[in-house]
Coordinates of C-alpha atoms and ligand atoms in Angstrom, one line a residue:
M1 CA -0.3 0.2 0.1
T2 CA 1.9 3.2 -1.1
A3 CA 1.3 6.4 1.4
R4 CA 0.5 9.3 -0.9
S5 CA -1.4 10.9 1.4
A6 CA -2.2 14.6 2.9
G7 CA -4.3 15.9 4.9
S8 CA -8.3 15.5 5.9
L9 CA -10.1 14.2 3.1
W10 CA -13.3 15.8 4.3
A11 CA -11.6 19.6 4.2
A12 CA -10.4 18.7 1.0
T13 CA -13.8 17.8 -0.4
C14 CA -16.1 20.5 1.3
E15 CA -17.9 23.6 0.1
P16 CA -16.1 26.2 1.9
L17 CA -18.2 28.7 4.7
A18 CA -18.5 32.3 4.2
P19 CA -15.8 34.0 6.1
L20 CA -16.3 34.1 9.6
S21 CA -14.5 36.7 12.2
A22 CA -13.3 36.7 15.8
L23 CA -15.4 38.4 18.1
A24 CA -14.3 42.5 17.9
A25 CA -16.3 43.9 20.7
D26 CA -18.2 43.3 23.8
T27 CA -21.4 42.2 23.3
R28 CA -24.6 40.7 25.0
A29 CA -26.9 37.8 23.8
E30 CA -29.7 35.8 25.4
V31 CA -27.5 32.5 25.0
V32 CA -24.1 32.0 24.5
V33 CA -23.1 28.7 23.0
I34 CA -19.2 28.0 23.7
G35 CA -17.4 25.6 20.8
A36 CA -19.2 25.1 17.4
G37 CA -19.0 21.4 16.9
Y38 CA -22.5 19.5 16.1
T39 CA -23.5 20.0 19.7
G40 CA -23.1 23.9 20.1
L41 CA -24.3 24.3 16.8
S42 CA -27.4 22.3 17.2
A43 CA -27.9 24.4 20.4
A44 CA -27.4 27.4 18.6
L45 CA -30.0 26.6 15.9
H46 CA -32.8 25.4 17.9
V47 CA -32.3 28.7 20.2
A48 CA -32.1 30.9 17.0
S49 CA -35.2 29.3 15.6
G50 CA -36.9 29.6 19.1
S51 CA -36.4 33.6 18.3
R52 CA -33.6 34.0 21.1
D53 CA -30.9 35.6 20.5
A54 CA -27.7 33.2 20.4
V55 CA -23.9 34.1 20.0
V56 CA -21.4 31.2 19.4
L57 CA -17.5 31.3 20.4
E58 CA -15.4 28.8 18.8
A59 CA -11.6 28.7 19.4
G60 CA -10.4 27.8 16.3
E61 CA -12.0 26.9 13.0
I62 CA -15.4 25.7 12.1
G63 CA -14.9 22.0 12.4
A64 CA -11.4 22.3 14.6
G65 CA -13.1 19.3 16.8
G66 CA -14.2 16.0 16.4
S67 CA -17.4 17.2 14.1
G68 CA -15.1 18.1 11.5
L69 CA -13.2 15.0 11.7
N70 CA -15.2 12.2 12.2
G71 CA -16.1 8.9 9.9
G72 CA -19.4 10.7 9.3
Q73 CA -21.5 7.6 10.7
V74 CA -25.0 8.5 11.5
I75 CA -25.6 5.7 14.3
A76 CA -28.4 5.1 16.6
G77 CA -28.5 4.2 20.3
L78 CA -25.4 4.0 22.6
K79 CA -22.8 1.4 23.5
H80 CA -25.5 0.0 25.7
D81 CA -28.5 -2.1 24.7
P82 CA -31.9 -0.8 25.4
D83 CA -32.8 -3.5 28.1
V84 CA -28.7 -2.6 29.9
L85 CA -30.1 1.0 30.1
E86 CA -33.3 0.2 31.7
A87 CA -31.6 -2.0 34.0
L88 CA -28.5 0.3 34.8
Y89 CA -30.7 3.5 34.8
G90 CA -34.2 2.3 36.1
E91 CA -37.3 1.4 33.6
S92 CA -38.1 5.3 32.9
V93 CA -34.6 6.9 32.5
G94 CA -33.5 4.0 30.7
A95 CA -36.3 4.0 28.1
Q96 CA -35.6 7.8 27.4
L97 CA -32.3 7.1 27.1
A98 CA -32.6 4.6 24.7
A99 CA -35.4 6.4 22.9
C100 CA -33.6 9.5 22.9
S101 CA -30.8 7.7 21.2
G102 CA -32.6 5.6 19.0
S103 CA -34.1 8.4 17.2
A104 CA -31.1 10.8 17.3
P105 CA -30.7 10.1 13.3
D106 CA -34.2 11.0 12.6
L107 CA -33.3 14.4 14.0
V108 CA -30.1 14.5 11.8
F109 CA -31.6 13.5 8.3
E110 CA -34.8 16.0 9.4
L111 CA -32.5 18.7 10.0
I112 CA -30.0 17.8 6.7
H113 CA -33.7 18.1 4.8
R114 CA -35.4 21.0 6.2
H115 CA -31.9 23.2 5.9
S116 CA -31.4 21.9 2.5
I117 CA -28.0 20.9 3.7
A118 CA -25.7 19.4 0.7
C119 CA -23.8 16.7 2.6
D120 CA -24.0 13.4 0.6
A121 CA -26.3 12.4 3.0
V122 CA -27.0 8.3 2.5
R123 CA -29.5 6.2 4.6
T124 CA -29.1 2.7 3.8
G125 CA -28.1 1.8 7.4
W126 CA -25.4 1.2 9.9
L127 CA -24.1 -2.5 10.0
Q128 CA -22.4 -4.0 13.4
L129 CA -20.4 -6.9 12.3
A130 CA -19.2 -9.4 14.9
V131 CA -15.5 -11.0 14.8
S132 CA -16.5 -14.1 16.9
E133 CA -19.5 -15.9 17.4
R134 CA -19.9 -14.6 21.0
H135 CA -20.4 -11.5 19.8
L136 CA -22.7 -12.4 17.3
A137 CA -24.9 -13.9 19.7
A138 CA -24.5 -10.7 21.4
L139 CA -25.7 -8.6 18.3
E140 CA -28.7 -10.9 17.9
R141 CA -29.8 -10.0 21.2
R142 CA -29.0 -6.4 20.5
A143 CA -30.8 -6.5 17.1
A144 CA -34.0 -8.2 18.8
Q145 CA -34.2 -5.6 21.6
W146 CA -34.1 -2.7 19.1
R147 CA -37.0 -4.6 16.9
S148 CA -38.7 -4.8 19.9
R149 CA -39.0 -1.1 20.3
G150 CA -40.2 -0.6 16.8
A151 CA -36.6 -0.1 15.4
D152 CA -36.1 -0.9 11.5
V153 CA -33.3 -3.3 11.8
D154 CA -32.6 -7.1 11.0
F155 CA -30.2 -10.0 12.1
L156 CA -27.5 -10.7 9.5
S157 CA -26.0 -14.1 8.7
D158 CA -22.4 -14.4 7.8
R159 CA -23.4 -14.5 4.2
D160 CA -25.6 -11.2 4.2
A161 CA -22.6 -9.7 5.7
A162 CA -20.3 -10.8 3.2
R163 CA -22.5 -9.8 0.4
L164 CA -23.3 -6.1 2.2
T165 CA -19.4 -5.6 2.5
G166 CA -17.6 -7.6 -0.4
T167 CA -15.4 -9.4 2.7
A168 CA -15.9 -12.8 4.2
L169 CA -14.2 -12.0 7.7
Y170 CA -17.5 -11.3 9.6
R171 CA -19.8 -13.9 11.2
G172 CA -22.5 -12.1 10.5
G173 CA -24.2 -9.0 12.8
W174 CA -27.0 -6.7 12.5
I175 CA -28.5 -3.6 10.1
D176 CA -29.8 -0.8 11.7
R177 CA -31.6 1.3 8.8
R178 CA -31.9 4.2 11.2
G179 CA -28.2 4.9 10.3
G180 CA -26.3 5.9 7.4
T181 CA -23.6 8.5 6.6
V182 CA -22.9 12.2 5.9
Q183 CA -19.9 14.1 4.7
P184 CA -19.1 15.2 8.5
L185 CA -17.5 18.6 7.5
A186 CA -20.4 19.7 5.2
Y187 CA -23.2 18.4 7.7
L188 CA -21.2 21.0 10.3
R189 CA -20.6 23.6 8.1
G190 CA -24.8 23.2 7.0
L191 CA -25.7 23.4 10.5
A192 CA -23.6 26.5 10.8
R193 CA -25.1 27.9 7.9
A194 CA -28.4 26.8 9.1
A195 CA -27.9 28.6 12.7
M196 CA -26.5 31.7 10.9
D197 CA -29.8 32.2 8.5
C198 CA -31.7 32.0 11.7
G199 CA -29.9 34.7 13.4
A200 CA -27.3 33.0 15.4
R201 CA -24.0 35.0 15.3
L202 CA -20.8 32.7 14.9
Y203 CA -17.5 34.2 15.8
I204 CA -13.8 32.0 15.3
Q205 CA -10.5 32.1 16.6
T206 CA -12.6 33.2 19.9
P207 CA -11.6 30.7 23.0
A208 CA -13.9 31.3 26.1
S209 CA -10.9 31.6 28.8
R210 CA -13.2 32.6 31.8
L211 CA -16.7 32.5 32.8
S212 CA -18.2 34.3 35.9
R213 CA -21.3 35.1 37.4
R214 CA -23.1 38.8 37.4
G215 CA -26.3 38.8 39.2
D216 CA -28.3 36.7 37.3
E217 CA -26.5 37.0 34.1
W218 CA -22.9 34.9 33.2
R219 CA -19.7 36.9 31.7
V220 CA -18.0 34.9 29.3
E221 CA -14.2 36.4 28.7
T222 CA -12.5 35.6 25.8
P223 CA -9.1 37.0 25.4
R224 CA -10.0 40.4 23.7
H225 CA -13.7 40.8 24.5
A226 CA -16.7 39.4 26.6
V227 CA -20.2 38.3 25.8
T228 CA -23.0 38.8 28.6
A229 CA -25.9 36.6 28.6
R230 CA -28.4 34.7 30.8
T231 CA -27.7 31.4 29.8
V232 CA -24.2 29.8 28.7
I233 CA -23.9 26.3 27.0
V234 CA -20.5 24.8 26.9
A235 CA -20.2 22.1 24.2
T236 CA -16.6 21.7 24.0
D237 CA -16.7 17.5 24.5
A238 CA -13.1 16.1 23.9
Y239 CA -11.4 19.9 23.3
T240 CA -12.8 21.0 26.3
D241 CA -9.6 22.7 27.9
G242 CA -8.6 24.3 31.3
A243 CA -11.2 27.0 31.0
F244 CA -13.7 24.1 32.0
D245 CA -11.6 21.9 34.1
A246 CA -13.8 20.0 35.7
L247 CA -16.0 19.5 32.7
R248 CA -12.6 18.5 31.3
R249 CA -12.3 15.5 33.9
T250 CA -15.5 14.2 33.2
V251 CA -14.3 12.8 30.0
V252 CA -11.3 11.2 28.4
A253 CA -10.1 12.0 25.1
V254 CA -9.2 8.9 23.1
P255 CA -7.3 9.3 20.0
S256 CA -8.9 8.2 16.6
I257 CA -7.1 7.9 13.4
Q258 CA -8.9 7.6 9.9
V259 CA -7.4 6.9 6.4
A260 CA -8.7 7.1 2.8
T261 CA -7.8 5.1 -0.1
A262 CA -8.0 6.4 -3.7
P263 CA -11.1 5.9 -5.5
L264 CA -12.0 2.3 -6.0
P265 CA -11.9 1.2 -9.3
P266 CA -15.4 0.4 -11.3
P267 CA -15.2 -3.5 -10.7
L268 CA -14.6 -2.9 -6.9
R269 CA -16.9 -0.2 -6.4
A270 CA -19.6 -2.7 -7.4
S271 CA -18.5 -5.5 -4.6
I272 CA -17.0 -3.4 -2.0
L273 CA -20.2 -1.9 -0.1
P274 CA -22.5 -2.0 -2.8
G275 CA -25.4 -0.5 -0.7
R276 CA -23.4 2.3 0.6
Q277 CA -23.9 0.9 4.3
S278 CA -21.4 1.8 6.7
V279 CA -19.8 -0.8 9.1
S280 CA -18.3 -0.7 12.7
D281 CA -17.0 -4.2 14.0
T282 CA -16.9 -5.7 17.5
Q283 CA -13.0 -6.2 17.5
R284 CA -11.3 -4.8 21.0
I285 CA -10.1 -1.7 19.1
L286 CA -12.6 -1.6 16.6
R287 CA -12.6 -0.8 13.0
Y288 CA -14.9 1.6 11.1
F289 CA -15.3 1.7 7.6
R290 CA -17.1 3.6 4.7
L291 CA -17.3 4.6 1.1
D292 CA -17.2 8.5 0.5
A293 CA -19.3 10.1 -2.3
A294 CA -16.5 9.5 -4.7
G295 CA -15.9 5.7 -3.8
R296 CA -13.0 6.1 -1.7
L297 CA -12.8 3.6 0.9
V298 CA -12.4 5.5 4.6
L299 CA -11.0 3.5 7.5
G300 CA -10.6 4.4 11.3
T301 CA -9.6 2.8 14.2
R302 CA -7.7 4.0 17.4
G303 CA -4.6 5.6 17.3
S304 CA -2.0 7.2 19.2
Y305 CA -1.9 10.5 20.9
G306 CA 1.1 11.4 19.1
D307 CA -1.0 11.0 15.9
V308 CA -3.5 13.6 16.6
P309 CA -4.2 15.9 14.3
V310 CA -1.6 14.7 11.8
P311 CA -1.2 10.7 11.7
V312 CA 2.2 9.9 11.1
R313 CA 1.7 6.2 11.7
T314 CA -1.0 4.0 10.1
A315 CA 0.5 0.8 9.9
A316 CA -2.7 -0.9 12.0
H317 CA -4.8 0.8 9.5
E318 CA -2.9 -0.4 6.2
R319 CA -2.7 -4.1 7.9
A320 CA -7.0 -3.7 8.4
L321 CA -7.3 -2.7 4.5
R322 CA -5.3 -5.6 3.6
E323 CA -7.2 -8.3 5.9
L324 CA -10.4 -6.9 4.8
Y325 CA -10.0 -6.3 1.2
P326 CA -6.9 -7.7 -0.4
A327 CA -7.3 -6.3 -3.6
L328 CA -7.3 -2.9 -2.3
V329 CA -3.6 -3.2 -1.6
E330 CA -2.5 -1.6 -4.7
L331 CA -4.7 1.6 -4.2
P332 CA -2.7 4.2 -2.6
L333 CA -3.9 6.0 0.5
E334 CA -5.1 9.4 -0.6
Y335 CA -5.6 11.3 3.1
R336 CA -5.5 10.7 6.8
L337 CA -6.7 12.5 9.8
G338 CA -6.6 12.3 13.4
G339 CA -9.0 13.8 16.2
F340 CA -10.1 13.0 19.6
V341 CA -13.3 11.4 20.9
A342 CA -14.8 12.0 24.3
M343 CA -15.4 8.8 26.5
T344 CA -17.5 8.8 29.7
R345 CA -16.6 6.3 32.6
D346 CA -20.4 4.9 32.0
G347 CA -20.5 5.2 28.3
I348 CA -23.5 7.6 28.2
P349 CA -23.4 11.1 27.2
H350 CA -23.8 13.6 29.8
L351 CA -26.0 16.7 30.2
H352 CA -25.1 18.9 33.2
E353 CA -26.6 22.0 34.7
P354 CA -24.1 22.8 37.4
A355 CA -25.7 26.3 38.0
P356 CA -28.7 28.1 37.3
G357 CA -28.7 29.0 33.3
L358 CA -25.1 27.1 32.6
L359 CA -25.5 23.7 30.6
A360 CA -23.1 21.5 29.1
G361 CA -23.5 18.3 26.9
L362 CA -20.6 15.8 25.9
G363 CA -19.4 12.6 26.0
Y364 CA -20.8 10.6 23.5
N365 CA -18.3 7.9 23.2
G366 CA -18.0 7.6 19.5
R367 CA -21.2 8.2 18.7
G368 CA -21.6 12.2 18.3
V369 CA -22.4 12.5 14.8
A370 CA -26.3 11.7 15.6
M371 CA -26.4 12.0 19.6
A372 CA -24.4 15.5 19.8
T373 CA -27.1 17.2 17.4
A374 CA -29.7 15.3 19.5
M375 CA -28.0 16.9 22.9
G376 CA -27.6 20.2 20.8
R377 CA -31.3 20.2 20.6
L378 CA -32.1 19.2 24.1
L379 CA -29.4 22.1 25.3
G380 CA -31.1 24.7 22.8
L381 CA -34.6 23.8 24.5
R382 CA -33.3 24.0 28.1
A383 CA -32.1 27.5 27.1
L384 CA -35.6 28.4 25.8
G385 CA -37.1 27.5 29.3
E386 CA -38.1 23.8 28.7
S387 CA -38.2 22.0 32.3
P388 CA -35.9 19.1 32.9
A389 CA -38.8 17.1 33.3
S390 CA -40.1 17.3 29.9
L391 CA -36.7 17.2 28.2
G392 CA -36.6 13.2 27.9
F393 CA -33.0 12.8 29.3
P394 CA -31.5 12.9 32.8
I395 CA -29.7 16.0 34.2
T396 CA -26.4 14.9 35.8
P397 CA -24.0 16.5 38.4
V398 CA -20.7 17.3 36.8
R399 CA -18.7 14.5 38.5
P400 CA -14.9 14.4 37.3
I401 CA -13.1 11.3 37.0
R402 CA -10.6 10.5 40.0
L403 CA -7.3 10.6 39.2
H404 CA -8.2 11.8 35.4
A405 CA -4.2 12.9 35.0
L406 CA -3.7 9.3 35.1
S407 CA -6.6 8.3 32.5
R408 CA -4.5 9.3 29.3
M409 CA -1.9 7.0 30.4
G410 CA -4.4 4.4 31.4
A411 CA -6.2 4.6 28.1
R412 CA -2.7 4.5 26.3
A413 CA -2.0 1.3 28.0
T414 CA -5.4 -0.2 27.3
I415 CA -5.4 0.8 23.9
G416 CA -2.0 -1.0 23.5
Y417 CA -2.8 -3.8 25.7
L418 CA -6.3 -4.4 23.4
Q419 CA -4.1 -4.0 20.2
A420 CA -2.0 -6.9 21.3
R421 CA -4.5 -9.3 22.2
D422 CA -6.5 -8.5 18.8
A423 CA -3.2 -9.0 17.3
L424 CA -2.7 -12.4 19.1
E425 CA -6.1 -13.4 18.7
R426 CA -6.2 -12.9 14.9
S427 CA -2.6 -14.6 14.4
L428 CA -3.8 -17.5 16.4
R429 CA -7.6 -18.2 15.5
G430 CA -7.4 -16.1 12.3
S431 CA -9.8 -13.9 13.8
P432 CA -10.3 -11.8 16.9
S433 CA -12.7 -11.9 19.9
G434 CA -12.9 -9.8 22.8
A435 CA -15.3 -7.3 24.8
L436 CA -18.5 -6.1 22.9
A437 CA -18.3 -2.4 22.6
Ligands
FAD1 C1 -11.5 10.6 14.3 C2 -13.0 10.6 14.7 C3 -13.6 9.8 14.1 C4 -15.1 9.7 14.3 N1 -16.1 9.1 13.8 C5 -17.6 9.1 14.4 C6 -18.3 8.5 13.8 O1 -18.3 8.1 12.5 N2 -19.8 8.6 14.0 C7 -20.1 9.6 15.6 O2 -21.3 9.4 15.4 N3 -19.2 9.9 15.9 C8 -17.8 10.0 15.4 N4 -16.9 10.9 16.4 C9 -17.3 11.1 17.3 C10 -18.0 12.4 17.3 O3 -17.1 13.5 15.9 C11 -18.1 13.6 18.3 O4 -18.5 12.6 19.3 C12 -18.9 14.6 18.0 O5 -18.3 15.3 17.2 C13 -18.8 16.1 19.2 O6 -19.4 17.0 18.6 P1 -19.2 18.2 19.5 O7 -19.8 19.0 18.8 O8 -19.7 17.9 21.3 O9 -17.7 18.4 19.9 P2 -16.6 19.0 19.1 O10 -16.8 18.9 17.3 O11 -15.1 18.2 19.5 O12 -16.7 20.5 19.3 C14 -16.2 21.1 20.2 C15 -15.6 22.4 19.9 O13 -15.2 23.0 21.1 C16 -14.5 24.1 20.8 N5 -13.5 24.5 22.0 C17 -12.8 24.0 22.9 N6 -12.7 24.6 24.1 C18 -13.1 25.8 23.9 C19 -13.5 27.3 24.1 N7 -12.9 27.2 25.7 N8 -13.7 28.1 23.3 C20 -14.5 27.9 22.7 N9 -14.2 27.2 21.8 C21 -13.6 25.8 22.4 C22 -13.0 23.1 19.8 O14 -12.5 24.0 19.1 C23 -14.1 22.3 18.9 O15 -14.5 22.9 18.0 C24 -15.7 10.6 15.6 C25 -14.6 11.6 16.3 C26 -13.3 11.2 15.9 C27 -12.0 12.3 16.3

């Protein structure tokens, strides 16, 4: 596999956004949103659609965080199965979490439709495929639980999986037709345009550096100017910095790296993912892949901290591509990128309201395209005055992870250990097995 690769596929294949600028004067708003990813822009869009004045402050460019870098897989649900959510959080909250996350892709595709967002949206389903018989049994239970809740899903045999993907590597799995794919940066820029069309004001290169309370208002300071508002929404996810240190310590930022091949030649296009579904597998260090609009195979898996934002090591990706699709060996890798995914200790996203008028939502555990969009809506509704009880999502206290400073070391060690076990099992059995994500 030759490495003729440069930067981000998504940046290279996306319509530019009209130029934005940094905040140039002190200002007031009804709601100030910090962070312009899916969470922040969906929140701003919902606030502005409710005829309230919203200002968004973004530390870098639009797309500097995970929302500009991800695999574009629109996935329903959370890491935990619906029955597990009900067992862990009680019937009522568990059912809310399942319903909210299960319908999150509907919101994504509805916003794309309503605001005419050109982002190569495809809704032919998400495949989760098993690398072992044990995982296959777990995926069959998962599919059954969602089907019993009315979701359009089906169990897949090994032959179904091979037909849908063009690789015989998997034992089977399930198809979740609620899911699909988008060009992730184009979707994000589309949300930004929609929010601005509704009246939101967006400022880039404007990091929020300090938050203070003045009477019943908040003052958000940036290096040169400040914004005053009754409500603040912090939407900084894996990129949360020291300005919100307690929040930063509620998640562990884990690196994920993606590569994209050159467009597949026509004979391979006909056999590899012919239905344009996206795939995640159940390897301990999971691999996810899809085609982009030009027919490039885009594959991601966990990487090293040193490979964000510019990956230098892509050996694991090249090995995965060879294993999945040996015919792709001759194709050059055209693009590579790395970003951070925010993982929570309990595996579910968190919605916080630590003080009156102060809201935060984060921690999507690799499923933020749909879930961050849904969280942004919840934050927006809460900022518009919706009561916590009618939101349909639990509001929880900010609980920093104990010994957070060690979590990056722990994550690094865990990733190395799981990669080694996957590799050992691949070589011993011809296929890995492990903990279902
Ligand atoms: C490589 C990769 C692949 C992924 N693949 C998928 C996938 O296929 N499907 C899926 O569902 N999810 C995927 N994810 C996860 C998904 O991208 C995230 O969950 C989602 O984008 C989070 O959105 P967000 O708006 O909460 O945060 P982000 O998009 O990270 O946005 C946070 C923003 O806050 C800004 N910020 C931080 N601090 C400040 C500050 N002090 N002041 C102002 N701004 C600040 C940052 O610059 C950033 O732009 C992937 C993530 C990565 C990195």
